[in-house]
Amino acid sequence: MLQPFIVTPGTSVCLADYDADDTGHYHHKSETKRPLKKLQKRLRKLQELLYAENQRALLIILQGMDTCGKDGTIRGVMSGINVQGCDVVNFKVPSAHEASHDFLWRAHRAVPAKGIIGIFNRSHYEDVLVTRVHNLVPEEVWTLRYQQINNFEKMLVENGTVVLKFFLHISKNEQKARLESRLRDPRKHWKIAESDLRDRAYWNDYVHAYETVFNTCNTEWAPWHIIPANKKWYRNLVITERVVESLQKLDMKYPEPTFDISQITIKD
Ligand code: AMP
Ligand code: MG
């Protein structure tokens, strides 16, 4: 088993102590191809079981600095998954309609139904990250949100949703390399947002805002994982294993038929 990278609740997190370059005992992508394939196969089976059982849901929350690889993680981890049992939701700048509600409204509407794996590409955490860094709401408003988030997530967990939170940890140098590679490749220009370039200048403020999140919203019921994400292949391997492991822990069973199967014959 790989290191789980789970942050033990109560730990005081300083992001500089976490190595974004870590690749465990692996040295090259080629070494992870087989274990990743095996994990993806298990994930497909577990997803079918989750869907068949129709009792629990899994919510995966992906957060991180721009270019940290949220989209690539979704592609890499979920490849081959039955799309019918999977919802991906992107959290962008709130629309006027969304902004006219409380900040958790759009997140709650988007959580997965029973039997479904839901992925949040960004999430309600933006409301204590970008919002805080750019003073989009007054301090007295965002300071209340940490507790509100904890209560919201607790309610989800108590109602049968497993909440897995991943911070994709890249270094500032790695972000530079990824932004430069996007600038060089015309097929990647569509991915560059002015906000990414603007936000790079606020790197330290984001680190600080994230550390507050890890120190305030890292609960027993929904702890954070800080995933070394400079190497995409290691990031995908670790996250896939975490997802498989958490589904396995549910000890799911195919539901019993609601009638006596032995009495049934299929007529011509
Ligand atoms: P991307 O993930 O590259 O598609 O960009 C989405 C953008 O929406 C990012 O710049 C986020 O910071 C921004 N965003 C997401 N949620 C919020 C929010 N609640 N308030 C303001 N901006 C947000
Ligand atoms: Mg972006």
PDB file of C-alpha atoms and ligand atoms in Angstrom:
ATOM      1  CA  MET A   1       0.000   0.000   0.000  1.00  0.00           C
ATOM      2  CA  LEU A   2       1.115   3.541  -0.717  1.00  0.00           C
ATOM      3  CA  GLN A   3       1.382   6.197   1.923  1.00  0.00           C
ATOM      4  CA  PRO A   4      -2.208   7.421   2.431  1.00  0.00           C
ATOM      5  CA  PHE A   5      -1.257  11.134   2.696  1.00  0.00           C
ATOM      6  CA  ILE A   6      -4.173  11.686   5.013  1.00  0.00           C
ATOM      7  CA  VAL A   7      -3.780  14.625   7.378  1.00  0.00           C
ATOM      8  CA  THR A   8      -4.523  13.408  10.897  1.00  0.00           C
ATOM      9  CA  PRO A   9      -7.180  15.681  12.435  1.00  0.00           C
ATOM     10  CA  GLY A  10      -5.560  18.006  14.951  1.00  0.00           C
ATOM     11  CA  THR A  11      -2.285  18.246  12.972  1.00  0.00           C
ATOM     12  CA  SER A  12      -1.044  21.785  12.439  1.00  0.00           C
ATOM     13  CA  VAL A  13      -0.243  22.002   8.720  1.00  0.00           C
ATOM     14  CA  CYS A  14       2.568  24.053   7.214  1.00  0.00           C
ATOM     15  CA  LEU A  15       2.509  23.311   3.475  1.00  0.00           C
ATOM     16  CA  ALA A  16       6.248  23.882   3.125  1.00  0.00           C
ATOM     17  CA  ASP A  17       6.745  20.665   5.122  1.00  0.00           C
ATOM     18  CA  TYR A  18       5.000  18.619   2.414  1.00  0.00           C
ATOM     19  CA  ASP A  19       7.107  17.469  -0.538  1.00  0.00           C
ATOM     20  CA  ALA A  20       5.277  18.046  -3.834  1.00  0.00           C
ATOM     21  CA  ASP A  21       7.952  15.983  -5.646  1.00  0.00           C
ATOM     22  CA  ASP A  22       7.455  12.837  -3.587  1.00  0.00           C
ATOM     23  CA  THR A  23       6.939   9.657  -5.635  1.00  0.00           C
ATOM     24  CA  GLY A  24       7.230   7.067  -2.848  1.00  0.00           C
ATOM     25  CA  HIS A  25       9.309   4.100  -3.953  1.00  0.00           C
ATOM     26  CA  TYR A  26       8.557   4.710  -7.643  1.00  0.00           C
ATOM     27  CA  HIS A  27      11.001   6.371 -10.003  1.00  0.00           C
ATOM     28  CA  HIS A  28       9.230   6.379 -13.322  1.00  0.00           C
ATOM     29  CA  LYS A  29       5.729   6.456 -14.761  1.00  0.00           C
ATOM     30  CA  SER A  30       6.239   3.086 -16.479  1.00  0.00           C
ATOM     31  CA  GLU A  31       6.486   1.380 -13.069  1.00  0.00           C
ATOM     32  CA  THR A  32       3.019   2.586 -12.093  1.00  0.00           C
ATOM     33  CA  LYS A  33       1.146   1.503 -15.220  1.00  0.00           C
ATOM     34  CA  ARG A  34       0.382  -2.012 -13.999  1.00  0.00           C
ATOM     35  CA  PRO A  35      -0.607  -1.163 -10.420  1.00  0.00           C
ATOM     36  CA  LEU A  36      -2.776   1.679 -11.752  1.00  0.00           C
ATOM     37  CA  LYS A  37      -4.540  -0.642 -14.205  1.00  0.00           C
ATOM     38  CA  LYS A  38      -5.226  -3.114 -11.393  1.00  0.00           C
ATOM     39  CA  LEU A  39      -6.646  -0.389  -9.184  1.00  0.00           C
ATOM     40  CA  GLN A  40      -8.847   0.944 -11.978  1.00  0.00           C
ATOM     41  CA  LYS A  41     -10.253  -2.535 -12.516  1.00  0.00           C
ATOM     42  CA  ARG A  42     -11.107  -2.800  -8.825  1.00  0.00           C
ATOM     43  CA  LEU A  43     -12.608   0.677  -8.922  1.00  0.00           C
ATOM     44  CA  ARG A  44     -14.931  -0.314 -11.773  1.00  0.00           C
ATOM     45  CA  LYS A  45     -16.207  -3.296  -9.771  1.00  0.00           C
ATOM     46  CA  LEU A  46     -16.667  -1.248  -6.614  1.00  0.00           C
ATOM     47  CA  GLN A  47     -18.487   1.463  -8.521  1.00  0.00           C
ATOM     48  CA  GLU A  48     -20.911  -1.105  -9.879  1.00  0.00           C
ATOM     49  CA  LEU A  49     -21.510  -2.355  -6.363  1.00  0.00           C
ATOM     50  CA  LEU A  50     -22.095   1.180  -5.073  1.00  0.00           C
ATOM     51  CA  TYR A  51     -24.596   1.713  -7.878  1.00  0.00           C
ATOM     52  CA  ALA A  52     -26.334  -1.629  -7.322  1.00  0.00           C
ATOM     53  CA  GLU A  53     -26.535  -1.236  -3.555  1.00  0.00           C
ATOM     54  CA  ASN A  54     -27.905   2.289  -3.961  1.00  0.00           C
ATOM     55  CA  GLN A  55     -27.444   3.140  -0.272  1.00  0.00           C
ATOM     56  CA  ARG A  56     -24.319   5.248  -0.080  1.00  0.00           C
ATOM     57  CA  ALA A  57     -22.641   7.947  -2.176  1.00  0.00           C
ATOM     58  CA  LEU A  58     -19.041   9.062  -2.596  1.00  0.00           C
ATOM     59  CA  LEU A  59     -18.101  12.713  -2.906  1.00  0.00           C
ATOM     60  CA  ILE A  60     -14.561  13.469  -4.097  1.00  0.00           C
ATOM     61  CA  ILE A  61     -13.448  17.069  -3.634  1.00  0.00           C
ATOM     62  CA  LEU A  62     -10.469  18.275  -5.690  1.00  0.00           C
ATOM     63  CA  GLN A  63      -8.740  21.507  -4.744  1.00  0.00           C
ATOM     64  CA  GLY A  64      -5.370  23.052  -5.491  1.00  0.00           C
ATOM     65  CA  MET A  65      -3.541  25.942  -7.111  1.00  0.00           C
ATOM     66  CA  ASP A  66      -4.124  26.657 -10.816  1.00  0.00           C
ATOM     67  CA  THR A  67      -2.567  23.973 -13.079  1.00  0.00           C
ATOM     68  CA  CYS A  68      -2.401  21.526 -10.148  1.00  0.00           C
ATOM     69  CA  GLY A  69      -4.072  18.879 -12.314  1.00  0.00           C
ATOM     70  CA  LYS A  70      -7.704  18.637 -11.259  1.00  0.00           C
ATOM     71  CA  ASP A  71      -8.880  17.893 -14.801  1.00  0.00           C
ATOM     72  CA  GLY A  72      -6.079  15.396 -15.402  1.00  0.00           C
ATOM     73  CA  THR A  73      -6.915  13.625 -12.148  1.00  0.00           C
ATOM     74  CA  ILE A  74     -10.527  13.221 -13.208  1.00  0.00           C
ATOM     75  CA  ARG A  75      -9.394  11.747 -16.547  1.00  0.00           C
ATOM     76  CA  GLY A  76      -6.712   9.553 -15.001  1.00  0.00           C
ATOM     77  CA  VAL A  77      -8.596   8.210 -12.006  1.00  0.00           C
ATOM     78  CA  MET A  78     -12.012   7.795 -13.566  1.00  0.00           C
ATOM     79  CA  SER A  79     -10.980   6.308 -16.901  1.00  0.00           C
ATOM     80  CA  GLY A  80     -13.132   3.327 -17.729  1.00  0.00           C
ATOM     81  CA  ILE A  81     -15.711   4.110 -15.069  1.00  0.00           C
ATOM     82  CA  ASN A  82     -19.357   3.697 -16.008  1.00  0.00           C
ATOM     83  CA  VAL A  83     -20.360   7.287 -16.733  1.00  0.00           C
ATOM     84  CA  GLN A  84     -23.911   6.552 -15.650  1.00  0.00           C
ATOM     85  CA  GLY A  85     -22.740   6.288 -12.059  1.00  0.00           C
ATOM     86  CA  CYS A  86     -20.558   9.370 -12.048  1.00  0.00           C
ATOM     87  CA  ASP A  87     -21.243  13.136 -11.797  1.00  0.00           C
ATOM     88  CA  VAL A  88     -18.540  15.747 -12.344  1.00  0.00           C
ATOM     89  CA  VAL A  89     -19.332  19.293 -11.251  1.00  0.00           C
ATOM     90  CA  ASN A  90     -17.133  22.331 -11.952  1.00  0.00           C
ATOM     91  CA  PHE A  91     -17.314  25.249  -9.580  1.00  0.00           C
ATOM     92  CA  LYS A  92     -16.696  28.496 -11.444  1.00  0.00           C
ATOM     93  CA  VAL A  93     -17.296  32.110 -10.446  1.00  0.00           C
ATOM     94  CA  PRO A  94     -20.858  31.953  -9.073  1.00  0.00           C
ATOM     95  CA  SER A  95     -23.620  33.000 -11.469  1.00  0.00           C
ATOM     96  CA  ALA A  96     -25.970  35.793 -10.400  1.00  0.00           C
ATOM     97  CA  HIS A  97     -28.517  33.142  -9.450  1.00  0.00           C
ATOM     98  CA  GLU A  98     -26.014  31.152  -7.382  1.00  0.00           C
ATOM     99  CA  ALA A  99     -24.713  34.300  -5.728  1.00  0.00           C
ATOM    100  CA  SER A 100     -28.237  35.202  -4.655  1.00  0.00           C
ATOM    101  CA  HIS A 101     -28.228  32.149  -2.346  1.00  0.00           C
ATOM    102  CA  ASP A 102     -26.057  31.172   0.615  1.00  0.00           C
ATOM    103  CA  PHE A 103     -22.620  29.905  -0.480  1.00  0.00           C
ATOM    104  CA  LEU A 104     -23.407  26.248   0.272  1.00  0.00           C
ATOM    105  CA  TRP A 105     -26.564  26.164  -1.819  1.00  0.00           C
ATOM    106  CA  ARG A 106     -24.888  25.322  -5.104  1.00  0.00           C
ATOM    107  CA  ALA A 107     -22.686  22.711  -3.448  1.00  0.00           C
ATOM    108  CA  HIS A 108     -25.593  20.996  -1.740  1.00  0.00           C
ATOM    109  CA  ARG A 109     -27.572  20.891  -4.994  1.00  0.00           C
ATOM    110  CA  ALA A 110     -24.623  19.204  -6.679  1.00  0.00           C
ATOM    111  CA  VAL A 111     -23.803  16.459  -4.152  1.00  0.00           C
ATOM    112  CA  PRO A 112     -24.102  12.910  -5.508  1.00  0.00           C
ATOM    113  CA  ALA A 113     -27.289  10.922  -5.025  1.00  0.00           C
ATOM    114  CA  LYS A 114     -27.165   7.457  -3.448  1.00  0.00           C
ATOM    115  CA  GLY A 115     -25.239   5.017  -5.644  1.00  0.00           C
ATOM    116  CA  ILE A 116     -23.257   7.763  -7.388  1.00  0.00           C
ATOM    117  CA  ILE A 117     -19.641   8.933  -7.310  1.00  0.00           C
ATOM    118  CA  GLY A 118     -19.644  12.737  -7.444  1.00  0.00           C
ATOM    119  CA  ILE A 119     -16.536  14.746  -8.202  1.00  0.00           C
ATOM    120  CA  PHE A 120     -16.243  18.406  -7.312  1.00  0.00           C
ATOM    121  CA  ASN A 121     -13.685  20.167  -9.522  1.00  0.00           C
ATOM    122  CA  ARG A 122     -13.179  23.023  -7.042  1.00  0.00           C
ATOM    123  CA  SER A 123     -15.907  23.244  -4.444  1.00  0.00           C
ATOM    124  CA  HIS A 124     -17.443  25.185  -1.570  1.00  0.00           C
ATOM    125  CA  TYR A 125     -13.851  25.669  -0.355  1.00  0.00           C
ATOM    126  CA  GLU A 126     -13.435  28.407  -2.978  1.00  0.00           C
ATOM    127  CA  ASP A 127     -15.632  30.480  -0.684  1.00  0.00           C
ATOM    128  CA  VAL A 128     -12.851  30.575   1.917  1.00  0.00           C
ATOM    129  CA  LEU A 129      -9.993  30.641  -0.640  1.00  0.00           C
ATOM    130  CA  VAL A 130     -10.385  32.918  -3.680  1.00  0.00           C
ATOM    131  CA  THR A 131     -13.033  34.828  -1.751  1.00  0.00           C
ATOM    132  CA  ARG A 132     -10.689  35.422   1.138  1.00  0.00           C
ATOM    133  CA  VAL A 133      -7.564  36.154  -0.912  1.00  0.00           C
ATOM    134  CA  HIS A 134      -9.359  38.732  -3.057  1.00  0.00           C
ATOM    135  CA  ASN A 135     -11.608  40.154  -0.329  1.00  0.00           C
ATOM    136  CA  LEU A 136     -14.766  39.263  -2.232  1.00  0.00           C
ATOM    137  CA  VAL A 137     -16.794  39.204   0.975  1.00  0.00           C
ATOM    138  CA  PRO A 138     -16.093  40.871   4.328  1.00  0.00           C
ATOM    139  CA  GLU A 139     -13.963  39.027   6.874  1.00  0.00           C
ATOM    140  CA  GLU A 140     -16.851  38.661   9.306  1.00  0.00           C
ATOM    141  CA  VAL A 141     -18.658  36.680   6.602  1.00  0.00           C
ATOM    142  CA  TRP A 142     -15.872  34.272   5.548  1.00  0.00           C
ATOM    143  CA  THR A 143     -14.680  33.557   9.098  1.00  0.00           C
ATOM    144  CA  LEU A 144     -18.056  31.946   9.860  1.00  0.00           C
ATOM    145  CA  ARG A 145     -17.812  29.679   6.838  1.00  0.00           C
ATOM    146  CA  TYR A 146     -15.266  27.192   8.192  1.00  0.00           C
ATOM    147  CA  GLN A 147     -17.672  25.971  10.839  1.00  0.00           C
ATOM    148  CA  GLN A 148     -20.539  26.066   8.370  1.00  0.00           C
ATOM    149  CA  ILE A 149     -18.526  23.850   6.004  1.00  0.00           C
ATOM    150  CA  ASN A 150     -17.726  21.391   8.813  1.00  0.00           C
ATOM    151  CA  ASN A 151     -21.399  21.159   9.747  1.00  0.00           C
ATOM    152  CA  PHE A 152     -22.436  20.733   6.108  1.00  0.00           C
ATOM    153  CA  GLU A 153     -19.949  17.928   5.517  1.00  0.00           C
ATOM    154  CA  LYS A 154     -20.960  16.246   8.781  1.00  0.00           C
ATOM    155  CA  MET A 155     -24.568  16.269   7.688  1.00  0.00           C
ATOM    156  CA  LEU A 156     -23.588  14.638   4.367  1.00  0.00           C
ATOM    157  CA  VAL A 157     -21.552  11.943   6.121  1.00  0.00           C
ATOM    158  CA  GLU A 158     -24.336  11.240   8.620  1.00  0.00           C
ATOM    159  CA  ASN A 159     -26.653  10.732   5.676  1.00  0.00           C
ATOM    160  CA  GLY A 160     -24.522   8.103   3.954  1.00  0.00           C
ATOM    161  CA  THR A 161     -22.090  10.086   1.806  1.00  0.00           C
ATOM    162  CA  VAL A 162     -18.371   9.407   2.106  1.00  0.00           C
ATOM    163  CA  VAL A 163     -16.443  12.663   1.671  1.00  0.00           C
ATOM    164  CA  LEU A 164     -12.886  12.413   0.315  1.00  0.00           C
ATOM    165  CA  LYS A 165     -10.982  15.700   0.092  1.00  0.00           C
ATOM    166  CA  PHE A 166      -7.785  15.956  -1.958  1.00  0.00           C
ATOM    167  CA  PHE A 167      -5.430  18.905  -2.158  1.00  0.00           C
ATOM    168  CA  LEU A 168      -3.231  18.454  -5.229  1.00  0.00           C
ATOM    169  CA  HIS A 169       0.042  19.838  -3.981  1.00  0.00           C
ATOM    170  CA  ILE A 170       2.327  21.318  -6.662  1.00  0.00           C
ATOM    171  CA  SER A 171       5.331  23.568  -6.139  1.00  0.00           C
ATOM    172  CA  LYS A 172       5.492  27.140  -7.396  1.00  0.00           C
ATOM    173  CA  ASN A 173       8.241  26.107  -9.841  1.00  0.00           C
ATOM    174  CA  GLU A 174       6.107  23.314 -11.229  1.00  0.00           C
ATOM    175  CA  GLN A 175       3.267  25.781 -11.794  1.00  0.00           C
ATOM    176  CA  LYS A 176       5.669  28.032 -13.718  1.00  0.00           C
ATOM    177  CA  ALA A 177       6.695  25.114 -15.934  1.00  0.00           C
ATOM    178  CA  ARG A 178       3.077  24.129 -16.567  1.00  0.00           C
ATOM    179  CA  LEU A 179       1.999  27.697 -17.402  1.00  0.00           C
ATOM    180  CA  GLU A 180       4.990  28.082 -19.742  1.00  0.00           C
ATOM    181  CA  SER A 181       4.136  24.836 -21.476  1.00  0.00           C
ATOM    182  CA  ARG A 182       0.580  26.072 -21.978  1.00  0.00           C
ATOM    183  CA  LEU A 183       1.905  29.310 -23.473  1.00  0.00           C
ATOM    184  CA  ARG A 184       4.134  27.360 -25.886  1.00  0.00           C
ATOM    185  CA  ASP A 185       1.392  25.046 -27.152  1.00  0.00           C
ATOM    186  CA  PRO A 186      -1.400  26.699 -29.173  1.00  0.00           C
ATOM    187  CA  ARG A 187      -3.640  23.715 -28.385  1.00  0.00           C
ATOM    188  CA  LYS A 188      -3.394  24.593 -24.729  1.00  0.00           C
ATOM    189  CA  HIS A 189      -4.041  28.329 -25.035  1.00  0.00           C
ATOM    190  CA  TRP A 190      -7.722  27.827 -24.303  1.00  0.00           C
ATOM    191  CA  LYS A 191      -6.722  26.589 -20.855  1.00  0.00           C
ATOM    192  CA  ILE A 192      -4.976  29.799 -19.851  1.00  0.00           C
ATOM    193  CA  ALA A 193      -7.162  32.182 -17.914  1.00  0.00           C
ATOM    194  CA  GLU A 194      -6.037  35.660 -16.969  1.00  0.00           C
ATOM    195  CA  SER A 195      -7.103  34.771 -13.455  1.00  0.00           C
ATOM    196  CA  ASP A 196      -4.420  32.009 -13.365  1.00  0.00           C
ATOM    197  CA  LEU A 197      -1.687  34.530 -14.133  1.00  0.00           C
ATOM    198  CA  ARG A 198      -3.166  37.022 -11.675  1.00  0.00           C
ATOM    199  CA  ASP A 199      -3.439  34.401  -8.938  1.00  0.00           C
ATOM    200  CA  ARG A 200       0.179  33.271  -9.289  1.00  0.00           C
ATOM    201  CA  ALA A 201       1.153  36.630  -7.787  1.00  0.00           C
ATOM    202  CA  TYR A 202      -0.974  35.729  -4.757  1.00  0.00           C
ATOM    203  CA  TRP A 203       0.689  32.327  -4.257  1.00  0.00           C
ATOM    204  CA  ASN A 204       1.644  32.994  -0.618  1.00  0.00           C
ATOM    205  CA  ASP A 205      -1.818  34.307   0.232  1.00  0.00           C
ATOM    206  CA  TYR A 206      -3.316  31.127  -1.196  1.00  0.00           C
ATOM    207  CA  VAL A 207      -0.871  28.993   0.788  1.00  0.00           C
ATOM    208  CA  HIS A 208      -1.971  30.816   3.915  1.00  0.00           C
ATOM    209  CA  ALA A 209      -5.672  30.449   3.049  1.00  0.00           C
ATOM    210  CA  TYR A 210      -5.186  26.719   2.362  1.00  0.00           C
ATOM    211  CA  GLU A 211      -3.336  26.224   5.630  1.00  0.00           C
ATOM    212  CA  THR A 212      -6.281  27.749   7.476  1.00  0.00           C
ATOM    213  CA  VAL A 213      -8.552  25.285   5.676  1.00  0.00           C
ATOM    214  CA  PHE A 214      -6.344  22.325   6.674  1.00  0.00           C
ATOM    215  CA  ASN A 215      -6.192  23.525  10.253  1.00  0.00           C
ATOM    216  CA  THR A 216      -9.900  24.310  10.564  1.00  0.00           C
ATOM    217  CA  CYS A 217     -11.793  21.956   8.248  1.00  0.00           C
ATOM    218  CA  ASN A 218      -9.831  18.760   8.793  1.00  0.00           C
ATOM    219  CA  THR A 219     -12.391  16.722  10.662  1.00  0.00           C
ATOM    220  CA  GLU A 220     -12.708  13.103  11.763  1.00  0.00           C
ATOM    221  CA  TRP A 221     -15.641  12.721   9.385  1.00  0.00           C
ATOM    222  CA  ALA A 222     -14.012  14.420   6.382  1.00  0.00           C
ATOM    223  CA  PRO A 223     -10.231  14.694   6.660  1.00  0.00           C
ATOM    224  CA  TRP A 224      -7.968  16.225   3.994  1.00  0.00           C
ATOM    225  CA  HIS A 225      -5.361  14.410   1.926  1.00  0.00           C
ATOM    226  CA  ILE A 226      -2.358  16.423   0.779  1.00  0.00           C
ATOM    227  CA  ILE A 227      -1.263  14.643  -2.400  1.00  0.00           C
ATOM    228  CA  PRO A 228       2.191  15.177  -3.906  1.00  0.00           C
ATOM    229  CA  ALA A 229       1.191  16.266  -7.407  1.00  0.00           C
ATOM    230  CA  ASN A 230       4.303  17.450  -9.240  1.00  0.00           C
ATOM    231  CA  LYS A 231       4.379  14.042 -10.910  1.00  0.00           C
ATOM    232  CA  LYS A 232       1.015  13.406 -12.514  1.00  0.00           C
ATOM    233  CA  TRP A 233       1.424   9.630 -12.635  1.00  0.00           C
ATOM    234  CA  TYR A 234       2.101   9.373  -8.908  1.00  0.00           C
ATOM    235  CA  ARG A 235      -0.804  11.697  -8.110  1.00  0.00           C
ATOM    236  CA  ASN A 236      -3.175   9.486 -10.120  1.00  0.00           C
ATOM    237  CA  LEU A 237      -1.903   6.303  -8.519  1.00  0.00           C
ATOM    238  CA  VAL A 238      -2.242   7.624  -4.970  1.00  0.00           C
ATOM    239  CA  ILE A 239      -5.708   9.094  -5.481  1.00  0.00           C
ATOM    240  CA  THR A 240      -7.013   5.985  -7.231  1.00  0.00           C
ATOM    241  CA  GLU A 241      -5.801   3.886  -4.323  1.00  0.00           C
ATOM    242  CA  ARG A 242      -7.469   6.171  -1.792  1.00  0.00           C
ATOM    243  CA  VAL A 243     -10.769   6.000  -3.676  1.00  0.00           C
ATOM    244  CA  VAL A 244     -10.594   2.191  -3.974  1.00  0.00           C
ATOM    245  CA  GLU A 245      -9.714   1.854  -0.314  1.00  0.00           C
ATOM    246  CA  SER A 246     -12.564   4.032   0.889  1.00  0.00           C
ATOM    247  CA  LEU A 247     -15.103   2.154  -1.246  1.00  0.00           C
ATOM    248  CA  GLN A 248     -13.769  -1.182  -0.007  1.00  0.00           C
ATOM    249  CA  LYS A 249     -14.236  -0.060   3.591  1.00  0.00           C
ATOM    250  CA  LEU A 250     -17.967   0.308   2.949  1.00  0.00           C
ATOM    251  CA  ASP A 251     -18.198  -3.476   2.773  1.00  0.00           C
ATOM    252  CA  MET A 252     -20.998  -3.276   0.224  1.00  0.00           C
ATOM    253  CA  LYS A 253     -23.207  -6.170  -0.824  1.00  0.00           C
ATOM    254  CA  TYR A 254     -25.298  -6.728  -3.928  1.00  0.00           C
ATOM    255  CA  PRO A 255     -28.936  -6.337  -2.833  1.00  0.00           C
ATOM    256  CA  GLU A 256     -31.028  -9.489  -2.387  1.00  0.00           C
ATOM    257  CA  PRO A 257     -33.814  -9.926  -4.952  1.00  0.00           C
ATOM    258  CA  THR A 258     -37.194  -8.763  -3.709  1.00  0.00           C
ATOM    259  CA  PHE A 259     -38.853 -11.979  -4.880  1.00  0.00           C
ATOM    260  CA  ASP A 260     -38.019 -15.703  -5.024  1.00  0.00           C
ATOM    261  CA  ILE A 261     -35.774 -16.095  -8.059  1.00  0.00           C
ATOM    262  CA  SER A 262     -35.961 -19.910  -7.884  1.00  0.00           C
ATOM    263  CA  GLN A 263     -39.675 -19.774  -8.686  1.00  0.00           C
ATOM    264  CA  ILE A 264     -39.135 -17.926 -11.927  1.00  0.00           C
ATOM    265  CA  THR A 265     -38.921 -19.359 -15.393  1.00  0.00           C
ATOM    266  CA  ILE A 266     -38.552 -17.202 -18.425  1.00  0.00           C
ATOM    267  CA  LYS A 267     -41.370 -18.125 -20.761  1.00  0.00           C
ATOM    268  CA  ASP A 268     -40.849 -18.597 -24.497  1.00  0.00           C
TER     269      ASP A 268
HETATM  270  P1  AMP B   1     -11.118  26.916 -13.588  1.00  0.00           P
HETATM  271  O1  AMP B   1     -11.076  25.975 -12.439  1.00  0.00           O
HETATM  272  O2  AMP B   1      -9.780  27.121 -14.234  1.00  0.00           O
HETATM  273  O3  AMP B   1     -12.178  26.569 -14.563  1.00  0.00           O
HETATM  274  O4  AMP B   1     -11.478  28.362 -13.036  1.00  0.00           O
HETATM  275  C1  AMP B   1     -12.604  28.601 -12.268  1.00  0.00           C
HETATM  276  C2  AMP B   1     -12.428  29.943 -11.621  1.00  0.00           C
HETATM  277  O5  AMP B   1     -13.587  30.214 -10.846  1.00  0.00           O
HETATM  278  C3  AMP B   1     -11.237  29.995 -10.677  1.00  0.00           C
HETATM  279  O6  AMP B   1     -10.492  31.167 -10.883  1.00  0.00           O
HETATM  280  C4  AMP B   1     -11.907  30.019  -9.303  1.00  0.00           C
HETATM  281  O7  AMP B   1     -11.160  30.678  -8.319  1.00  0.00           O
HETATM  282  C5  AMP B   1     -13.211  30.742  -9.617  1.00  0.00           C
HETATM  283  N1  AMP B   1     -14.221  30.476  -8.584  1.00  0.00           N
HETATM  284  C6  AMP B   1     -14.716  29.270  -8.213  1.00  0.00           C
HETATM  285  N2  AMP B   1     -15.576  29.402  -7.175  1.00  0.00           N
HETATM  286  C7  AMP B   1     -15.613  30.717  -6.884  1.00  0.00           C
HETATM  287  C8  AMP B   1     -16.302  31.490  -5.907  1.00  0.00           C
HETATM  288  N3  AMP B   1     -17.125  30.915  -5.026  1.00  0.00           N
HETATM  289  N4  AMP B   1     -16.107  32.817  -5.895  1.00  0.00           N
HETATM  290  C9  AMP B   1     -15.277  33.403  -6.802  1.00  0.00           C
HETATM  291  N5  AMP B   1     -14.589  32.734  -7.735  1.00  0.00           N
HETATM  292  C10 AMP B   1     -14.754  31.403  -7.785  1.00  0.00           C
HETATM  293 MG    MG B   2      -7.912  27.865 -14.295  1.00  0.00          MG
END
